[in-house]
mmCIF file with all atom_site columns, C-alpha atoms in Angstrom:
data_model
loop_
_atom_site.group_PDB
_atom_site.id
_atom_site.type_symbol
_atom_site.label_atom_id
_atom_site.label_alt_id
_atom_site.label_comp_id
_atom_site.label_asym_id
_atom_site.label_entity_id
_atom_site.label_seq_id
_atom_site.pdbx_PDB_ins_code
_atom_site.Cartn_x
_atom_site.Cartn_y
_atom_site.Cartn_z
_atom_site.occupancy
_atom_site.B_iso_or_equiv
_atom_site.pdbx_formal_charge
_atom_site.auth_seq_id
_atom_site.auth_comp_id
_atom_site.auth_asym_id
_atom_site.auth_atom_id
_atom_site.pdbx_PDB_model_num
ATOM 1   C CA . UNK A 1 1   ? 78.711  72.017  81.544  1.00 42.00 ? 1   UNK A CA 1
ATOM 2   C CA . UNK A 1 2   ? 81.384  69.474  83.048  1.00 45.00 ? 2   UNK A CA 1
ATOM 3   C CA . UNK A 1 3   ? 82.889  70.527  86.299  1.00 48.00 ? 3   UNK A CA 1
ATOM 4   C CA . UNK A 1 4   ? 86.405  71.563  85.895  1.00 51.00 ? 4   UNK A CA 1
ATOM 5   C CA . UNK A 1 5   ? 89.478  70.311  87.871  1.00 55.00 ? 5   UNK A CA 1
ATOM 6   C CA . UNK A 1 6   ? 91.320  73.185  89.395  1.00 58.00 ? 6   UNK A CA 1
ATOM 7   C CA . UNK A 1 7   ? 94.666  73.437  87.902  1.00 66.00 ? 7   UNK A CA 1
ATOM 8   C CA . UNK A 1 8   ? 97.469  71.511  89.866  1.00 79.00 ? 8   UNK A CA 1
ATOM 9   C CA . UNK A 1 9   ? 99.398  75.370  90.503  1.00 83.00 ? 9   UNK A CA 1
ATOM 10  C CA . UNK A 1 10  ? 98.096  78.752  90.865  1.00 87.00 ? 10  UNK A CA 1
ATOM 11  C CA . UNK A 1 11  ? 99.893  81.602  88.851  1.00 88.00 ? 11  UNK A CA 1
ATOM 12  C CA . UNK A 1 12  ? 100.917 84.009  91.830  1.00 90.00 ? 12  UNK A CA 1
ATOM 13  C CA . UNK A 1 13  ? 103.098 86.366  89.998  1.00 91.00 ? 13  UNK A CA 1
ATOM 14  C CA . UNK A 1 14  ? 105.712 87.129  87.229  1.00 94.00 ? 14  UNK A CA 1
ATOM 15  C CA . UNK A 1 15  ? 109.464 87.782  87.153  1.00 97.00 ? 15  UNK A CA 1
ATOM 16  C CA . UNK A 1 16  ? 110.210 90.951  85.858  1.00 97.00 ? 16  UNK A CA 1
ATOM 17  C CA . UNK A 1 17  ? 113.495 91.552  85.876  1.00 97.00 ? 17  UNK A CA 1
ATOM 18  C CA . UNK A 1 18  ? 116.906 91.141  87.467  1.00 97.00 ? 18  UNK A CA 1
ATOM 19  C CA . UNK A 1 19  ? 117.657 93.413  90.649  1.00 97.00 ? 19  UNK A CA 1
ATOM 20  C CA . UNK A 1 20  ? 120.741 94.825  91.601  1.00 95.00 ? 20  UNK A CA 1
ATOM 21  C CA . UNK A 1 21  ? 123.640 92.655  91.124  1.00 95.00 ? 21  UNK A CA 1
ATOM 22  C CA . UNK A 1 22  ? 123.549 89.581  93.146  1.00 95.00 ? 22  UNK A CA 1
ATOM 23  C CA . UNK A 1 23  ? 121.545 88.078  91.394  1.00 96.00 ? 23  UNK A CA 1
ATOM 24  C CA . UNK A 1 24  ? 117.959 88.977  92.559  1.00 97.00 ? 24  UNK A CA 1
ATOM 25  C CA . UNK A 1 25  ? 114.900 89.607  90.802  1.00 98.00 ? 25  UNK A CA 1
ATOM 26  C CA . UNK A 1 26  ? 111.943 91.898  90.460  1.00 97.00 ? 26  UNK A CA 1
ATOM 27  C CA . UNK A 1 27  ? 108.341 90.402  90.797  1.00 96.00 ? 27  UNK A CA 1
ATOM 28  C CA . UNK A 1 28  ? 105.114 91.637  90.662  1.00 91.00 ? 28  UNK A CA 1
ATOM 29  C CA . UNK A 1 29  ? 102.767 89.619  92.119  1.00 89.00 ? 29  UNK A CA 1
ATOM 30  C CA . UNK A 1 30  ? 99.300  89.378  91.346  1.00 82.00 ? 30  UNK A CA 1
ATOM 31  C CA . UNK A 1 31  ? 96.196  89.652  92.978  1.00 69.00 ? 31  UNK A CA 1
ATOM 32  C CA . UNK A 1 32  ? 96.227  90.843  96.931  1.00 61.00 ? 32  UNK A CA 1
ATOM 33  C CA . UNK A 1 33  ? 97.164  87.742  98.600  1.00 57.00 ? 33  UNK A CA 1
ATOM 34  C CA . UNK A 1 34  ? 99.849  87.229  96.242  1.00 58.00 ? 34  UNK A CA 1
ATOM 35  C CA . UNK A 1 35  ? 101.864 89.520  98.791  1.00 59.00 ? 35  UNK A CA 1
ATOM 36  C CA . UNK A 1 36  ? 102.087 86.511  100.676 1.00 84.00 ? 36  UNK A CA 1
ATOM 37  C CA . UNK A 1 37  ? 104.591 84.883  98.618  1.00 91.00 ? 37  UNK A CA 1
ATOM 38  C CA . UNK A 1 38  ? 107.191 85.541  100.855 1.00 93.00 ? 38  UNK A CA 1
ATOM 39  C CA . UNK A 1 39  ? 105.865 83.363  103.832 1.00 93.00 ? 39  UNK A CA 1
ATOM 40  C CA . UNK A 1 40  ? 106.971 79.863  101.606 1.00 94.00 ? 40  UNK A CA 1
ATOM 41  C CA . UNK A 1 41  ? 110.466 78.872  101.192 1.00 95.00 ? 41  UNK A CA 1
ATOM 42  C CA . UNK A 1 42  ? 109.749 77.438  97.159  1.00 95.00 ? 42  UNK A CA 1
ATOM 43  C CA . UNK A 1 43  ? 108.072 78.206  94.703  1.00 96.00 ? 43  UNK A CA 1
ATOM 44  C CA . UNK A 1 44  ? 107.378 77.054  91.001  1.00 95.00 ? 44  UNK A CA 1
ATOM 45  C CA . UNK A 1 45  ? 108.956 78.960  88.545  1.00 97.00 ? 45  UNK A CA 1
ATOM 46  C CA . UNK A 1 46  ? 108.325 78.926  84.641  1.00 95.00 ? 46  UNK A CA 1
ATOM 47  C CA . UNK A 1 47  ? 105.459 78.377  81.631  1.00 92.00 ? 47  UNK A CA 1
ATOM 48  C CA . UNK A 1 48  ? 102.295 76.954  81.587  1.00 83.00 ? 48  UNK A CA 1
ATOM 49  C CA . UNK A 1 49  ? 103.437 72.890  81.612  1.00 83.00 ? 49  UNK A CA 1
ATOM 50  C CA . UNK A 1 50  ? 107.085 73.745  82.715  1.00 91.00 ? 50  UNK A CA 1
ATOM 51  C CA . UNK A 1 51  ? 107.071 74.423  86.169  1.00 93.00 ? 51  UNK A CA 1
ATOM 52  C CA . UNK A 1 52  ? 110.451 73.777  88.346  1.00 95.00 ? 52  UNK A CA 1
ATOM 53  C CA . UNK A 1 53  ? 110.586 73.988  92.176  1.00 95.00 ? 53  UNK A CA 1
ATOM 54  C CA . UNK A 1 54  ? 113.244 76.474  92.648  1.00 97.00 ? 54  UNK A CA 1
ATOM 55  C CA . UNK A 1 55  ? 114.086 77.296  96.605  1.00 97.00 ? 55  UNK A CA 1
ATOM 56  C CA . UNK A 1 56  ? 114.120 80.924  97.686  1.00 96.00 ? 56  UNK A CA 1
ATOM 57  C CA . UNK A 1 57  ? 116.720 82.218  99.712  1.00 97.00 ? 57  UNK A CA 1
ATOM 58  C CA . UNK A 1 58  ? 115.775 85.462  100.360 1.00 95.00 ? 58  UNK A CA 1
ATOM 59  C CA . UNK A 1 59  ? 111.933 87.738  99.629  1.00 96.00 ? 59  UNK A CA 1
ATOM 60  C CA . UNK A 1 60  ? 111.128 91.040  100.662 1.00 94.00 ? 60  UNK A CA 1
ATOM 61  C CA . UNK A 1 61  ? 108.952 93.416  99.540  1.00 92.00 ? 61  UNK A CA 1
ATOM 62  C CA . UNK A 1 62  ? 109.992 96.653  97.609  1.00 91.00 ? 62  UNK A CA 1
ATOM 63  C CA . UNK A 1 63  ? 106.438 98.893  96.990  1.00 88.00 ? 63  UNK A CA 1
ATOM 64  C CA . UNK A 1 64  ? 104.199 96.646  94.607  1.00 85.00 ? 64  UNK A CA 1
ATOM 65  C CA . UNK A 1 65  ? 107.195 94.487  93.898  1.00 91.00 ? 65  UNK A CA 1
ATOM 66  C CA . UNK A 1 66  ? 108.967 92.070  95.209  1.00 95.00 ? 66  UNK A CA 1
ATOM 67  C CA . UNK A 1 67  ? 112.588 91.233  95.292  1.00 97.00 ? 67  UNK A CA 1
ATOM 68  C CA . UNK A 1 68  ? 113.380 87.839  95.398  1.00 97.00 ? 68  UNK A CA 1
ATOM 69  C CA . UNK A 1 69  ? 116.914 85.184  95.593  1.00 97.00 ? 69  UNK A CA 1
ATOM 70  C CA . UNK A 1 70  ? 116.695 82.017  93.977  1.00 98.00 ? 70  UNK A CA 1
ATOM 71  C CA . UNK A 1 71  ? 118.863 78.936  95.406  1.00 97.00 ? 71  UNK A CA 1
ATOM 72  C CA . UNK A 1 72  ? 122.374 79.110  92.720  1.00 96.00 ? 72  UNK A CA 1
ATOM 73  C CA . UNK A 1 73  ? 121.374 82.238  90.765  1.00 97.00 ? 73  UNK A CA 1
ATOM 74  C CA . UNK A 1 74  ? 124.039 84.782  92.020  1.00 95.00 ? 74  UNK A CA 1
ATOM 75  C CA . UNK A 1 75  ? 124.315 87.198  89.560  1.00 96.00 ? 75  UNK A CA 1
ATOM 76  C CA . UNK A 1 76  ? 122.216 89.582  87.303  1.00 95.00 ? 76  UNK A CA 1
ATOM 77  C CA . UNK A 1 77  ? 123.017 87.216  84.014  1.00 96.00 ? 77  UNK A CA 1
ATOM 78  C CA . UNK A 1 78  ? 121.934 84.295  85.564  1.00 96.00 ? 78  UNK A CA 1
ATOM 79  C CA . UNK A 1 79  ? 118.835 85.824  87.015  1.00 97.00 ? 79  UNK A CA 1
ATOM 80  C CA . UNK A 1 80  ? 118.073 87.287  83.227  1.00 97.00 ? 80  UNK A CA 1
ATOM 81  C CA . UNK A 1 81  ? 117.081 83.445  82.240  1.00 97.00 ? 81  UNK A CA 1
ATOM 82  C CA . UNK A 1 82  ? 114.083 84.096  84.620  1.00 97.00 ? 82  UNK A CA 1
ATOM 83  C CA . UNK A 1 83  ? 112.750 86.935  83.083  1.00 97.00 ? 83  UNK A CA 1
ATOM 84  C CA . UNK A 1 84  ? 109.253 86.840  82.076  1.00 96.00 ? 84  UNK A CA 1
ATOM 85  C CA . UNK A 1 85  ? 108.170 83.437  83.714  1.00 97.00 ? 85  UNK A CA 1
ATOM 86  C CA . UNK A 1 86  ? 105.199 82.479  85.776  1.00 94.00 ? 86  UNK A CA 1
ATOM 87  C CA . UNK A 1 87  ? 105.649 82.507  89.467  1.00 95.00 ? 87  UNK A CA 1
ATOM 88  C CA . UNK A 1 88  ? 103.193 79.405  90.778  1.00 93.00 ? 88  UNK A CA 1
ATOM 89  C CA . UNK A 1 89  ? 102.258 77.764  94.148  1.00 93.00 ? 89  UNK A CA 1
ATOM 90  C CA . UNK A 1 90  ? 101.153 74.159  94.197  1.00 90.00 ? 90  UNK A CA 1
ATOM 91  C CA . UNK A 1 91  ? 97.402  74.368  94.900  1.00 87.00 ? 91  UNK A CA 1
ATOM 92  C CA . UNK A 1 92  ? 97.754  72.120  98.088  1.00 87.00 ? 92  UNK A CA 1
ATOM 93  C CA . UNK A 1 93  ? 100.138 74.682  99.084  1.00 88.00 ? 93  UNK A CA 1
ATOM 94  C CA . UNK A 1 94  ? 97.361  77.166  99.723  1.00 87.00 ? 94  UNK A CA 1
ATOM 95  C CA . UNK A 1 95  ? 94.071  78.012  101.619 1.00 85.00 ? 95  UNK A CA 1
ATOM 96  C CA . UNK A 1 96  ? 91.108  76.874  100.576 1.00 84.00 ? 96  UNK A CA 1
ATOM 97  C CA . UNK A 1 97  ? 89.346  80.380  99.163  1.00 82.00 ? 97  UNK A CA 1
ATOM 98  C CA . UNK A 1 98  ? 86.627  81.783  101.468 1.00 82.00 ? 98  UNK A CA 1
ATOM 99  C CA . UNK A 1 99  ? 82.725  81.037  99.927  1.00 78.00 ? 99  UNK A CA 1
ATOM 100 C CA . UNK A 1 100 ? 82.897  84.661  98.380  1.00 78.00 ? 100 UNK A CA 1
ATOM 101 C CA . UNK A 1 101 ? 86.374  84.204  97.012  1.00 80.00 ? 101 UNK A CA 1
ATOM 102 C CA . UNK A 1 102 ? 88.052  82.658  94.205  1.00 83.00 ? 102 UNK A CA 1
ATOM 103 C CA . UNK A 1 103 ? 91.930  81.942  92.685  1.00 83.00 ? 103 UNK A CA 1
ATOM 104 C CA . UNK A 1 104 ? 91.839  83.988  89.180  1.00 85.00 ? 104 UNK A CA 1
ATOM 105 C CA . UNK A 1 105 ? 93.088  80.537  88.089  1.00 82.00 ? 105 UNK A CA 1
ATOM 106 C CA . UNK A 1 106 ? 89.652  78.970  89.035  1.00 87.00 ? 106 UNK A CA 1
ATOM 107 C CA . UNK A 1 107 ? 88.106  81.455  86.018  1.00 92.00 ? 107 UNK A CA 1
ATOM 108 C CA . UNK A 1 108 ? 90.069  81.124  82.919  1.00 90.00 ? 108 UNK A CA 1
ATOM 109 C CA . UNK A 1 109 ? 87.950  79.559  80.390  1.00 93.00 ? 109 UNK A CA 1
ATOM 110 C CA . UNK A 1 110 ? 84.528  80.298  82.139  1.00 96.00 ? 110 UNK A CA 1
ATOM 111 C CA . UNK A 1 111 ? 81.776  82.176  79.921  1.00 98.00 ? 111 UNK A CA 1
ATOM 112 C CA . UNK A 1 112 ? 81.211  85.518  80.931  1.00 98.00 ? 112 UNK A CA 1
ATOM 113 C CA . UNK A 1 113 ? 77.672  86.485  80.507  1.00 98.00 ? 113 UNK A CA 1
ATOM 114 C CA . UNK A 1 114 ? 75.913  90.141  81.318  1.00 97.00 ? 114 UNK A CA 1
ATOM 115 C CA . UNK A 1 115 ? 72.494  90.635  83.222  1.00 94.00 ? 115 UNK A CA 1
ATOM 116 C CA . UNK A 1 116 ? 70.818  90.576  79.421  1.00 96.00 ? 116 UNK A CA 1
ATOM 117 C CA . UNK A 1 117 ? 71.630  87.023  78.717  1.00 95.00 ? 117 UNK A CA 1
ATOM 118 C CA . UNK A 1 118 ? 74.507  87.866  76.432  1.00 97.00 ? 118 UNK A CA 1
ATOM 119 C CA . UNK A 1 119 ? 77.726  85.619  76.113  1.00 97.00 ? 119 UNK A CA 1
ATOM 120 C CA . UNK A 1 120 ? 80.232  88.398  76.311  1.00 98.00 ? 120 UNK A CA 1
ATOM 121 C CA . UNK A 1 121 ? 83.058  85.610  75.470  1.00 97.00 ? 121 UNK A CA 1
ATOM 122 C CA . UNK A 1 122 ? 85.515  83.548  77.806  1.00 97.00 ? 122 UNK A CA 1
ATOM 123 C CA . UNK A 1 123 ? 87.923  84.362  81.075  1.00 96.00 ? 123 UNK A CA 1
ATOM 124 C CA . UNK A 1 124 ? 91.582  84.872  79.000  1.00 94.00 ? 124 UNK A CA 1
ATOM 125 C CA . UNK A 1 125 ? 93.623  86.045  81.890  1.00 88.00 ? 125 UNK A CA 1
ATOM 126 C CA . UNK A 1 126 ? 94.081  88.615  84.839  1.00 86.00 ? 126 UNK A CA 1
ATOM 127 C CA . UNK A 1 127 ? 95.976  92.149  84.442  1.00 81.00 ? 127 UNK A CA 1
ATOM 128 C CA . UNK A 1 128 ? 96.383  93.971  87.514  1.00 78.00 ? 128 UNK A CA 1
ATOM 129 C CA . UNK A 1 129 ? 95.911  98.111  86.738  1.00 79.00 ? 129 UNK A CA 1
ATOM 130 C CA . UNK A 1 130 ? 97.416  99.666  90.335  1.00 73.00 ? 130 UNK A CA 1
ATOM 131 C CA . UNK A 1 131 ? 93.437  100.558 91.227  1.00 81.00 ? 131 UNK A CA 1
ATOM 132 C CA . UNK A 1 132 ? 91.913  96.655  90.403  1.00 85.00 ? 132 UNK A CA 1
ATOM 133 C CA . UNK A 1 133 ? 92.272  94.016  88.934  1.00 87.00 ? 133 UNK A CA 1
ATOM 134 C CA . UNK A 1 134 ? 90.611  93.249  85.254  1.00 92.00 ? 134 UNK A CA 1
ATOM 135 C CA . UNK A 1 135 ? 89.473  90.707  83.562  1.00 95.00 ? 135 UNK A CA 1
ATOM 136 C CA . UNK A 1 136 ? 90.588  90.105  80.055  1.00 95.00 ? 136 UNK A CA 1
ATOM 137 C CA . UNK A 1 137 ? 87.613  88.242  78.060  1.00 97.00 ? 137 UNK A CA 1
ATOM 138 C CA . UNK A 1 138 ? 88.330  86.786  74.402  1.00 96.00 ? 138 UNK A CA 1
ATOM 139 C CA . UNK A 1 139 ? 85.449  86.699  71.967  1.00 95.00 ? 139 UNK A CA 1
ATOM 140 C CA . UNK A 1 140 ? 85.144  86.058  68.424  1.00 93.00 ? 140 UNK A CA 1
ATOM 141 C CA . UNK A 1 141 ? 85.690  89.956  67.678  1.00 90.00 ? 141 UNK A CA 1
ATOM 142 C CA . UNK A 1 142 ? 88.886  90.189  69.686  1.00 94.00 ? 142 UNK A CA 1
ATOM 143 C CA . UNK A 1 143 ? 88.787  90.765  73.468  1.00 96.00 ? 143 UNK A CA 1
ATOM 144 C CA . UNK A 1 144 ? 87.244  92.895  75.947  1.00 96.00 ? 144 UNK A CA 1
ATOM 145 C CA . UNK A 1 145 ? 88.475  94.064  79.207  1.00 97.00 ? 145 UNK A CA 1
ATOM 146 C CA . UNK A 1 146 ? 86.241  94.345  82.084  1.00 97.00 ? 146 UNK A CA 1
ATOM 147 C CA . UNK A 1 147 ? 87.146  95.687  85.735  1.00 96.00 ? 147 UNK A CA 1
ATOM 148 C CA . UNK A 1 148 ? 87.151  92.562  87.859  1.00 93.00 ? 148 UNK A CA 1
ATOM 149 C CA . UNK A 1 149 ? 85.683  94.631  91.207  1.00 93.00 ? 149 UNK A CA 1
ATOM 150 C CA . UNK A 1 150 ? 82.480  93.706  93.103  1.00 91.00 ? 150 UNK A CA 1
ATOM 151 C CA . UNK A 1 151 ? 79.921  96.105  91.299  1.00 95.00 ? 151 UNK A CA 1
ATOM 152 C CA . UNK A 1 152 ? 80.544  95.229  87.924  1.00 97.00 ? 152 UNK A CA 1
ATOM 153 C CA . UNK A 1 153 ? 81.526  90.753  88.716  1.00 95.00 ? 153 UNK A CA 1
ATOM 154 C CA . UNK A 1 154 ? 78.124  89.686  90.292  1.00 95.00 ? 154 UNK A CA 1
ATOM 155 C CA . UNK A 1 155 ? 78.444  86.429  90.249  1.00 94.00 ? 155 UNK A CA 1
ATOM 156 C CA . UNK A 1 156 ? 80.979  83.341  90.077  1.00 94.00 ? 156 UNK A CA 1
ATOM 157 C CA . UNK A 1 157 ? 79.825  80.189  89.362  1.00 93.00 ? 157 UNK A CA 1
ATOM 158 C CA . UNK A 1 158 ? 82.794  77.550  89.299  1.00 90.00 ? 158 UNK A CA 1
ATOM 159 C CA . UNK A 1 159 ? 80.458  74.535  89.140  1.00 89.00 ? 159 UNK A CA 1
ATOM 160 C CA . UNK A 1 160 ? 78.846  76.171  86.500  1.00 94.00 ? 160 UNK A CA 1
ATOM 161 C CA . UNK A 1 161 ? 81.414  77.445  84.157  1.00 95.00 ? 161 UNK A CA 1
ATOM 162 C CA . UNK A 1 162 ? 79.819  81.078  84.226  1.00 97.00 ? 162 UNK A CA 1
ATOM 163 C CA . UNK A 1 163 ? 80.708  84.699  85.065  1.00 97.00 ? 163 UNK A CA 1
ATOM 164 C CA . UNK A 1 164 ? 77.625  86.843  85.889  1.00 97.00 ? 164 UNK A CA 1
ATOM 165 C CA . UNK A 1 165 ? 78.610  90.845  85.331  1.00 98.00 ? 165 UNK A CA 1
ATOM 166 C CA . UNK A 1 166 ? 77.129  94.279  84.945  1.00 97.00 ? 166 UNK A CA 1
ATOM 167 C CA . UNK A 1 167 ? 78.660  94.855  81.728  1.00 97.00 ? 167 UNK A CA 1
ATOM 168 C CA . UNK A 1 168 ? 77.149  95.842  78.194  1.00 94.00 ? 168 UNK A CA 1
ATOM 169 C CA . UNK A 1 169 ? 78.056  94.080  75.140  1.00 92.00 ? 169 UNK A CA 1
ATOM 170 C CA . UNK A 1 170 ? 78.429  97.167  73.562  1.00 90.00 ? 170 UNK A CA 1
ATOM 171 C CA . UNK A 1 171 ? 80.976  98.367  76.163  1.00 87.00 ? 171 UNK A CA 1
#
């Protein structure tokens, strides 16, 4: 398999809702690092091929969430247009990922396989539950979802195109 480029912005989170009535919004951010959000004064807002660099001018965190200002949205109609997009970082924006870790972005589209040899399907997306992450995998029957947690994702090969778990077939 062909080595895959990483893709040029790394899904972070999603905008919920509007907040209160200045114009903020609600975000939940995915992943554990994506609590980090707040440290960069822009970030790419929108759908998969549409991103726009919109400046933020204020981000705190509320529980989970995050409430966020966007640069000219000042009130709770204009911050419905943002409901339901993709908040993204540029990928030279952030860290390089520690040997062990990866950017769920990194693993849509990679075969998952189980410890039997069995193609279980392909990477479709991240959900976060509260308690983990998991991994939504499409396959020709529909999709299964498998905790994305240590003990059940053994291995991660990028270079490869392959996800090594602990998962049945049958599961």
């Amino acid at each position: 398999m062909a080595t895959r480029e990483p893709a040029e912005w790394v899904v972070m989170g999603r905008v919920l809702a509007p907040w209160g009535v200045k114009g903020a919004l609600k975000i939940e951010p995915f992943g554990a690092e994506s609590g980090n959000l707040c440290k960069y004064s822009a970030w790419w807002v929108g759908k998969p091929g549409e991103m726009n660099e919109v400046a933020l001018t204020e981000c705190r965190p509320h529980g989970v969430y995050l409430v966020a200002r966007f640069a000219g949205c000042e009130d709770p109609d204009q911050a419905k247009k943002y409901r339901g997009l993709e908040v993204a970082l540029k990928r030279a924006d952030l860290p390089q990922p520690a040997a062990h870790e990866f950017y769920q972005a990194d693993v849509v589209g990679l075969e998952v396989v189980n410890g039997q040899g069995e193609v279980l399907g392909k990477v479709a997306g991240f959900f976060s539950t509260g308690a983990n992450d998991v991994m939504r995998v499409s396959h020709e029957g529909g999709e299964r979802l498998i905790p994305a947690t240590p003990r059940v994702i053994r291995r991660i090969d990028l270079a490869g195109g392959r996800v090594e778990v602990d998962w049945g077939a049958d599961w």
